[in-house]
Coordinates of C-alpha atoms in Angstrom, one line a residue:
M1 CA 164.0 132.7 136.7
K2 CA 160.9 132.4 138.8
F3 CA 160.3 136.2 138.3
F4 CA 160.2 135.7 134.5
R5 CA 158.0 132.7 134.8
R6 CA 155.4 134.7 136.7
M7 CA 155.2 137.3 133.9
S8 CA 152.2 137.4 131.7
T9 CA 152.7 137.1 128.0
L10 CA 152.3 140.8 127.5
Q11 CA 154.8 141.6 130.2
S12 CA 157.3 139.1 128.6
L13 CA 156.9 140.8 125.2
A14 CA 157.4 144.2 126.7
V15 CA 160.6 143.2 128.6
G16 CA 161.9 141.4 125.5
F17 CA 161.5 144.5 123.4
M18 CA 163.3 146.6 126.1
C19 CA 166.2 144.2 126.1
I20 CA 166.6 144.3 122.4
I21 CA 166.4 148.1 122.4
L22 CA 169.1 148.4 125.2
A23 CA 171.4 146.0 123.3
G24 CA 170.9 147.9 120.1
A25 CA 171.7 151.2 121.9
L26 CA 174.9 149.9 123.4
I27 CA 176.1 148.7 120.0
L28 CA 175.3 152.0 118.3
M29 CA 177.4 153.8 120.9
L30 CA 180.5 151.8 119.8
P31 CA 183.2 153.6 117.7
C32 CA 182.9 151.0 115.0
S33 CA 179.2 152.1 114.5
N34 CA 180.0 155.8 113.9
R35 CA 181.8 157.3 111.0
D36 CA 183.9 159.7 113.1
G37 CA 185.3 156.8 115.1
G38 CA 183.9 158.3 118.4
T39 CA 180.9 157.5 120.5
V40 CA 177.5 159.1 120.7
A41 CA 175.6 160.0 123.8
F42 CA 173.7 157.2 125.4
V43 CA 170.3 159.0 125.2
D44 CA 170.8 159.6 121.4
A45 CA 171.8 156.0 120.8
L46 CA 168.9 154.8 122.8
F47 CA 166.5 157.1 120.9
T48 CA 167.8 155.7 117.6
A49 CA 167.4 152.1 118.9
V50 CA 163.9 152.7 120.2
S51 CA 162.9 154.4 116.9
A52 CA 164.3 151.5 114.9
T53 CA 162.9 148.6 117.0
C54 CA 159.5 150.4 117.2
V55 CA 159.7 150.9 113.4
T56 CA 159.1 154.6 113.7
G57 CA 161.9 156.5 111.8
L58 CA 162.3 159.5 114.0
S59 CA 166.0 160.2 114.5
V60 CA 168.3 162.9 115.9
F61 CA 170.9 161.8 113.2
D62 CA 171.1 161.5 109.5
V63 CA 171.6 157.7 109.4
Y64 CA 173.9 157.6 106.4
T65 CA 176.2 160.4 107.5
Q66 CA 176.4 159.4 111.1
F67 CA 176.7 155.6 111.0
T68 CA 179.1 153.2 109.3
F69 CA 178.0 150.2 107.4
F70 CA 178.1 148.2 110.6
G71 CA 175.9 150.8 112.4
Q72 CA 173.5 150.8 109.5
L73 CA 173.3 147.0 109.6
I74 CA 172.5 147.1 113.3
I75 CA 169.7 149.6 112.6
L76 CA 168.4 147.3 109.8
L77 CA 168.4 144.3 112.1
L78 CA 166.5 146.3 114.8
I79 CA 163.9 147.3 112.2
Q80 CA 163.5 143.7 111.0
I81 CA 163.1 142.4 114.5
G82 CA 160.8 145.2 115.5
G83 CA 158.6 144.8 112.4
L84 CA 158.2 141.1 112.6
G85 CA 158.3 140.9 116.4
F86 CA 161.2 139.3 118.2
M87 CA 159.1 136.2 119.1
T88 CA 158.3 135.6 115.5
V89 CA 162.0 135.8 114.5
A90 CA 163.1 133.6 117.4
I91 CA 160.5 130.9 116.8
S92 CA 161.1 130.9 113.1
F93 CA 164.8 130.2 113.6
S94 CA 163.8 127.5 116.2
L95 CA 161.6 125.9 113.6
M96 CA 164.3 125.9 111.0
L97 CA 166.6 124.2 113.5
G98 CA 164.0 121.6 114.2
R99 CA 163.5 122.5 117.9
R100 CA 160.3 121.9 119.8
I101 CA 158.1 125.0 120.6
G102 CA 156.6 124.9 124.1
L103 CA 153.2 126.1 125.1
R104 CA 154.5 129.3 126.7
R105 CA 156.4 130.3 123.5
R106 CA 153.3 129.6 121.5
M107 CA 151.3 131.9 123.7
L108 CA 153.9 134.6 123.4
L109 CA 153.8 134.2 119.6
A110 CA 150.0 134.3 119.4
E111 CA 150.1 137.6 121.4
A112 CA 152.9 139.0 119.3
V113 CA 151.1 138.5 116.0
S114 CA 147.5 139.1 117.4
A115 CA 146.4 135.6 116.5
W116 CA 143.0 134.5 117.8
Q117 CA 144.2 131.1 119.0
I118 CA 147.3 129.1 119.8
G119 CA 146.5 126.3 117.4
G120 CA 148.5 126.6 114.2
V121 CA 150.4 129.6 115.4
T122 CA 153.8 128.1 114.6
R123 CA 152.8 127.4 111.0
L124 CA 151.6 131.0 110.9
A125 CA 155.0 132.1 112.2
G126 CA 156.7 130.2 109.4
R127 CA 154.5 131.8 106.8
I128 CA 155.1 135.3 108.2
F129 CA 158.9 134.8 108.3
G130 CA 159.1 133.2 104.8
G131 CA 156.7 135.6 103.2
T132 CA 158.5 138.6 104.7
I133 CA 161.9 137.5 103.4
L134 CA 160.4 136.7 100.0
L135 CA 158.6 140.1 99.6
E136 CA 161.6 142.0 100.9
V137 CA 164.0 140.2 98.5
L138 CA 161.5 141.0 95.6
G139 CA 161.3 144.6 96.7
A140 CA 165.1 144.9 96.9
A141 CA 165.4 143.4 93.4
L142 CA 162.9 145.9 92.0
L143 CA 164.6 148.9 93.7
A144 CA 168.0 147.7 92.5
V145 CA 166.9 148.5 89.0
R146 CA 167.1 152.1 89.9
F147 CA 169.7 152.2 92.7
C148 CA 172.5 150.1 91.1
P149 CA 172.9 152.3 88.0
L150 CA 172.8 155.4 90.3
L151 CA 175.0 154.3 93.2
G152 CA 177.1 151.4 91.8
M153 CA 176.6 147.7 92.2
G154 CA 177.7 147.3 95.9
Q155 CA 176.1 150.4 97.4
G156 CA 173.1 150.0 95.1
I157 CA 172.4 146.5 96.4
W158 CA 172.8 147.6 100.0
F159 CA 170.5 150.6 99.5
S160 CA 167.9 148.4 97.9
V161 CA 167.9 145.9 100.7
F162 CA 167.9 148.6 103.4
H163 CA 165.0 150.5 101.9
A164 CA 163.0 147.4 101.0
V165 CA 163.1 146.2 104.6
S166 CA 162.5 149.7 106.0
A167 CA 159.4 150.1 103.7
F168 CA 158.0 146.7 104.3
C169 CA 158.4 147.1 108.1
N170 CA 156.8 150.6 107.8
A171 CA 159.9 152.0 109.5
G172 CA 160.8 155.1 107.4
F173 CA 164.5 155.0 108.0
D174 CA 166.5 155.9 104.9
L175 CA 170.1 156.3 103.7
M176 CA 169.3 159.0 101.2
G177 CA 171.7 161.3 103.0
A178 CA 174.1 160.0 100.4
L179 CA 172.0 161.9 97.8
S180 CA 170.4 164.8 99.7
A181 CA 171.0 165.2 103.4
G182 CA 167.7 164.9 105.4
G183 CA 165.7 164.7 102.2
S184 CA 164.2 161.2 102.5
M185 CA 162.7 160.4 99.1
T186 CA 162.7 163.9 97.7
Y187 CA 165.4 162.8 95.2
F188 CA 162.8 160.4 93.7
A189 CA 159.8 162.8 93.9
E190 CA 159.3 162.5 90.1
D191 CA 160.1 158.8 89.8
P192 CA 156.9 156.8 89.9
Y193 CA 158.8 153.5 89.7
V194 CA 160.6 153.9 93.0
L195 CA 157.7 155.5 94.8
L196 CA 155.2 152.8 93.7
V197 CA 157.5 150.0 94.7
L198 CA 158.0 151.5 98.1
S199 CA 154.2 152.1 98.4
A200 CA 153.4 148.5 97.5
L201 CA 155.9 147.3 100.2
I202 CA 154.4 149.7 102.8
I203 CA 150.8 148.7 102.0
I204 CA 151.5 144.9 102.1
G205 CA 153.4 145.2 105.4
G206 CA 150.7 147.3 106.9
I207 CA 147.6 145.2 106.2
G208 CA 148.5 142.6 108.9
F209 CA 149.9 139.1 109.1
L210 CA 146.5 137.5 109.7
V211 CA 145.1 139.1 106.5
W212 CA 148.0 137.6 104.6
N213 CA 147.2 134.2 106.0
D214 CA 143.5 134.5 105.3
L215 CA 144.2 135.5 101.7
L216 CA 146.3 132.4 101.2
E217 CA 143.9 130.1 103.0
C218 CA 140.9 131.3 101.1
R219 CA 142.8 131.6 97.8
F220 CA 141.7 135.2 97.3
R221 CA 138.0 134.4 97.2
W222 CA 136.1 137.3 98.8
R223 CA 133.1 135.3 100.1
K224 CA 135.4 133.1 102.2
F225 CA 137.4 135.9 103.8
C226 CA 137.0 136.4 107.6
L227 CA 135.5 139.7 108.8
Q228 CA 139.0 141.0 109.7
T229 CA 140.2 140.6 106.1
K230 CA 137.1 142.2 104.6
I231 CA 137.3 145.2 106.9
M232 CA 141.0 145.7 106.4
L233 CA 140.9 145.5 102.6
T234 CA 137.8 147.8 102.4
A235 CA 139.0 150.3 104.9
T236 CA 142.6 150.4 103.4
A237 CA 141.2 151.1 100.0
I238 CA 139.1 154.0 101.4
L239 CA 142.1 155.3 103.3
L240 CA 144.1 155.3 100.1
I241 CA 141.6 156.9 97.8
V242 CA 139.9 159.6 99.9
P243 CA 143.0 161.1 101.5
T244 CA 144.7 161.2 98.1
G245 CA 141.9 163.3 96.8
L246 CA 141.9 165.5 99.9
Y247 CA 145.6 166.2 99.6
L248 CA 145.2 167.1 96.0
L249 CA 142.3 169.5 96.9
L250 CA 144.0 171.0 99.9
E251 CA 147.6 171.3 98.5
R252 CA 147.1 172.1 94.8
S253 CA 147.8 175.8 95.6
G254 CA 150.0 175.0 98.5
A255 CA 152.7 172.3 98.8
F256 CA 151.9 171.0 95.3
A257 CA 151.7 174.4 93.7
E258 CA 154.9 174.1 91.7
M259 CA 154.3 170.5 90.6
S260 CA 152.8 169.2 87.4
V261 CA 149.5 167.4 87.6
P262 CA 151.0 163.8 87.4
Q263 CA 153.7 164.7 90.0
A264 CA 151.0 166.2 92.3
V265 CA 148.9 163.0 92.0
L266 CA 152.0 160.8 92.7
S267 CA 153.0 163.0 95.7
A268 CA 149.5 162.9 97.1
F269 CA 149.2 159.2 96.8
F270 CA 152.7 158.5 98.3
Q271 CA 151.9 161.0 101.1
T272 CA 148.7 159.1 101.8
V273 CA 150.5 155.7 101.9
T274 CA 153.5 156.7 103.9
T275 CA 151.7 159.0 106.4
R276 CA 149.8 156.2 108.2
T277 CA 153.0 154.5 109.5
A278 CA 156.0 154.6 107.1
G279 CA 157.5 158.1 107.5
F280 CA 159.1 158.6 104.1
F281 CA 158.4 161.9 102.3
T282 CA 158.9 163.4 98.9
F283 CA 158.4 167.1 99.8
D284 CA 158.9 169.3 102.8
N285 CA 155.9 168.6 105.1
Q286 CA 156.3 172.0 106.8
K287 CA 154.8 173.5 103.6
L288 CA 151.5 171.7 104.2
S289 CA 148.4 173.9 104.6
E290 CA 146.6 173.9 107.9
G291 CA 144.0 171.4 106.5
G292 CA 146.8 169.2 105.1
W293 CA 148.6 169.3 108.5
L294 CA 145.4 168.1 110.3
L295 CA 144.8 165.4 107.7
T296 CA 148.3 164.2 108.2
V297 CA 147.9 164.0 112.0
F298 CA 144.7 162.1 111.6
L299 CA 146.3 159.5 109.3
M300 CA 149.2 159.1 111.7
F301 CA 146.8 158.5 114.5
V302 CA 144.8 155.8 112.6
G303 CA 147.9 153.9 111.5
A304 CA 148.0 150.4 109.9
G305 CA 146.3 147.1 110.5
A306 CA 146.3 145.0 113.7
G307 CA 149.1 142.4 113.9
S308 CA 151.1 144.2 111.1
T309 CA 154.5 145.8 110.9
G310 CA 152.9 149.2 111.5
G311 CA 151.6 151.1 114.5
G312 CA 148.8 153.6 115.3
V313 CA 145.3 153.0 116.8
K314 CA 144.8 150.5 113.9
I315 CA 142.4 150.6 111.1
T316 CA 140.0 147.9 112.5
T317 CA 139.8 149.8 115.8
V318 CA 138.7 153.0 114.1
T319 CA 136.3 151.0 111.9
A320 CA 134.7 149.4 115.0
V321 CA 134.3 152.8 116.6
F322 CA 132.7 154.3 113.5
L323 CA 130.3 151.3 113.1
A324 CA 129.4 151.6 116.8
L325 CA 128.7 155.3 116.5
R326 CA 126.6 154.7 113.4
A327 CA 124.6 152.0 115.1
H328 CA 124.1 154.2 118.2
I329 CA 122.9 157.2 116.1
R330 CA 120.4 155.0 114.3
R331 CA 119.3 153.5 117.7
R332 CA 120.3 150.0 116.8
K333 CA 121.6 147.5 119.4
E334 CA 123.5 145.3 117.0
I335 CA 126.7 146.5 115.4
N336 CA 127.1 144.8 112.1
A337 CA 129.5 144.7 109.2
F338 CA 129.5 142.4 106.2
H339 CA 126.6 140.3 107.6
R340 CA 128.5 139.7 110.9
R341 CA 127.9 141.2 114.3
L342 CA 130.7 142.7 116.4
S343 CA 130.7 141.6 120.0
D344 CA 130.4 144.0 122.9
E345 CA 133.9 143.1 124.0
T346 CA 135.4 144.0 120.6
V347 CA 133.6 147.4 120.6
G348 CA 134.6 148.0 124.2
R349 CA 138.3 147.3 123.4
A350 CA 138.1 149.6 120.4
F351 CA 136.8 152.6 122.4
T352 CA 139.3 151.9 125.2
T353 CA 142.2 151.8 122.7
V354 CA 141.1 155.1 121.1
A355 CA 140.7 156.7 124.5
I356 CA 144.1 155.6 125.8
Y357 CA 145.8 156.7 122.5
S358 CA 144.1 160.0 122.7
L359 CA 145.3 160.6 126.3
L360 CA 148.8 159.6 125.3
L361 CA 148.7 161.9 122.3
F362 CA 147.5 165.0 124.1
G363 CA 149.5 164.1 127.2
G364 CA 152.7 163.8 125.1
C365 CA 151.8 167.0 123.2
F366 CA 151.4 168.9 126.5
M367 CA 154.6 167.6 128.0
L368 CA 156.7 168.4 124.9
S369 CA 155.2 171.9 124.8
A370 CA 155.8 172.4 128.5
L371 CA 159.4 171.1 128.5
Q372 CA 160.5 172.5 125.2
N373 CA 158.4 175.7 125.0
L374 CA 157.5 174.8 121.4
P375 CA 154.3 175.6 119.4
V376 CA 151.4 173.2 120.0
K377 CA 151.1 172.6 116.3
Q378 CA 154.6 171.2 116.1
T379 CA 154.4 169.1 119.3
L380 CA 151.1 167.6 118.3
Y381 CA 152.5 166.6 115.0
E382 CA 155.6 165.1 116.7
A383 CA 153.6 163.3 119.3
A384 CA 151.2 161.8 116.7
S385 CA 154.2 160.7 114.6
A386 CA 155.8 159.0 117.6
I387 CA 152.7 157.2 118.9
G388 CA 151.7 156.2 115.4
T389 CA 155.2 154.9 114.8
V390 CA 155.3 157.0 111.6
G391 CA 158.6 158.9 111.7
L392 CA 157.6 162.2 110.0
S393 CA 158.8 165.2 111.9
S394 CA 157.8 168.8 112.2
G395 CA 161.4 169.7 112.4
I396 CA 161.8 169.6 116.1
T397 CA 163.3 166.1 116.6
G398 CA 166.9 167.5 116.5
L399 CA 165.9 170.3 119.0
L400 CA 164.6 168.0 121.7
N401 CA 166.4 168.0 125.1
T402 CA 166.9 164.8 127.1
G403 CA 163.4 165.2 128.7
G404 CA 161.8 165.6 125.3
K405 CA 163.6 162.6 123.9
I406 CA 162.4 160.5 126.8
I407 CA 158.8 161.5 126.2
V408 CA 159.0 160.7 122.5
M409 CA 160.7 157.3 123.2
I410 CA 157.9 156.4 125.6
L411 CA 155.3 157.4 123.0
M412 CA 157.1 155.3 120.3
F413 CA 157.3 152.3 122.6
C414 CA 153.6 152.6 123.6
G415 CA 152.7 152.9 119.9
R416 CA 154.5 149.8 118.9
M417 CA 153.4 147.6 121.8
G418 CA 149.9 148.9 121.6
S419 CA 148.6 151.3 124.3
L420 CA 145.9 148.9 125.6
S421 CA 148.3 145.9 125.6
L422 CA 150.9 147.9 127.5
A423 CA 148.4 149.1 130.0
M424 CA 147.3 145.5 130.6
A425 CA 151.0 144.5 131.0
V426 CA 151.7 147.0 133.8
T427 CA 148.5 146.5 135.7
R428 CA 147.2 143.5 137.6
S429 CA 143.9 141.9 136.8
K430 CA 141.5 141.7 139.8
K431 CA 138.9 139.1 140.3
S432 CA 135.4 140.2 140.6
S433 CA 134.1 140.4 144.2
G434 CA 130.8 139.0 143.1
L435 CA 128.9 142.1 144.3
L436 CA 126.5 143.8 141.9
Y437 CA 125.9 147.4 142.9
P438 CA 122.6 149.2 142.4
E439 CA 122.4 151.0 139.0
G440 CA 123.2 154.7 139.0
K441 CA 122.5 157.3 136.3
I442 CA 124.6 160.2 134.9
I443 CA 124.0 162.6 132.1
T444 CA 126.4 161.9 129.2
G445 CA 125.0 164.2 126.6

């Protein structure tokens, strides 16, 4: 017990996620979880559990054809816990039972949801949990309009619930193997109703819990929003509009060549929404042009909002780096946005996060290429999908050997925990010696 008490909040969160992943993997190995009544290899069960808990969506199996209803339910629970954060779920249940929440648990929760302060964090947890359930139920009800007539009442409701949770948590797992094996949402490629409902769930889940709270606190009045909310809403709109136009431009004679104009617009928009963290698809991504392929990798790298159900570098991080570059090019000392100044610490963390993610991305790409002898184009796509917790695949997930699966699992875990947070969790902070060394100069460009 003393060992756990000495852990920092970040270390406790990392260990907590590992324990949930291990428990999920062991359950998925059971005969009652698999349709054939047998067991699956531990590394494959672990891969599935990591992907579900880290809300990624990469899988060596087709979820519907491999797992029973019980196995699918376990995957759904892992997705829900991974999307909300296990501390949010645990504390929400404690609040419902009327139990007192101690200081350490409040600190863990604040870290889990990226809250700025401990004060009011339990109320925030209640709002997150209640809001999540409400939105997922609403999403399931809307999807049931299509799924129940198609699949029957019982299976239609289950599919509606599963895909509503998977979309809101930006997980990308699907049960569409019942309609087209390995086809994700290709069956609904021409159905704007289903795709727009899924898109709305993905976007709402990806903007971040703090943004939700600010929208409620400020009653949707722009002037009162905090800087985080203004940046998230503005940048999200840009990342929805611009890439949609780019996909249409790049793929009109490529992946969208055989589509009508309305279907191409719908596919481009859904691709833009799902690529940043969700992992659903309506067409074969291997048909993308070279430009579309690179755009997809970039969007996977950017990811969703901080403190959200999604992964990636995070939208606010990329925005801070862009604003810093713009200020530096213009030779301005202050880095401003919406009449507010970003602190040096914020900018430093943003650059550090981008640097660590970049190292992990290219390191993972190199290791996958070296171990699997696969083209760099495919391994870069797979590594970006893993670290961005997206779930889109270049078609090599099922070809990975044990070493390749371990690398992808590490990337998924780093992407969900946050590369900087994970680095801080495994390193010790050192107190300053008090010495100030003489300034040295280097040429940096």
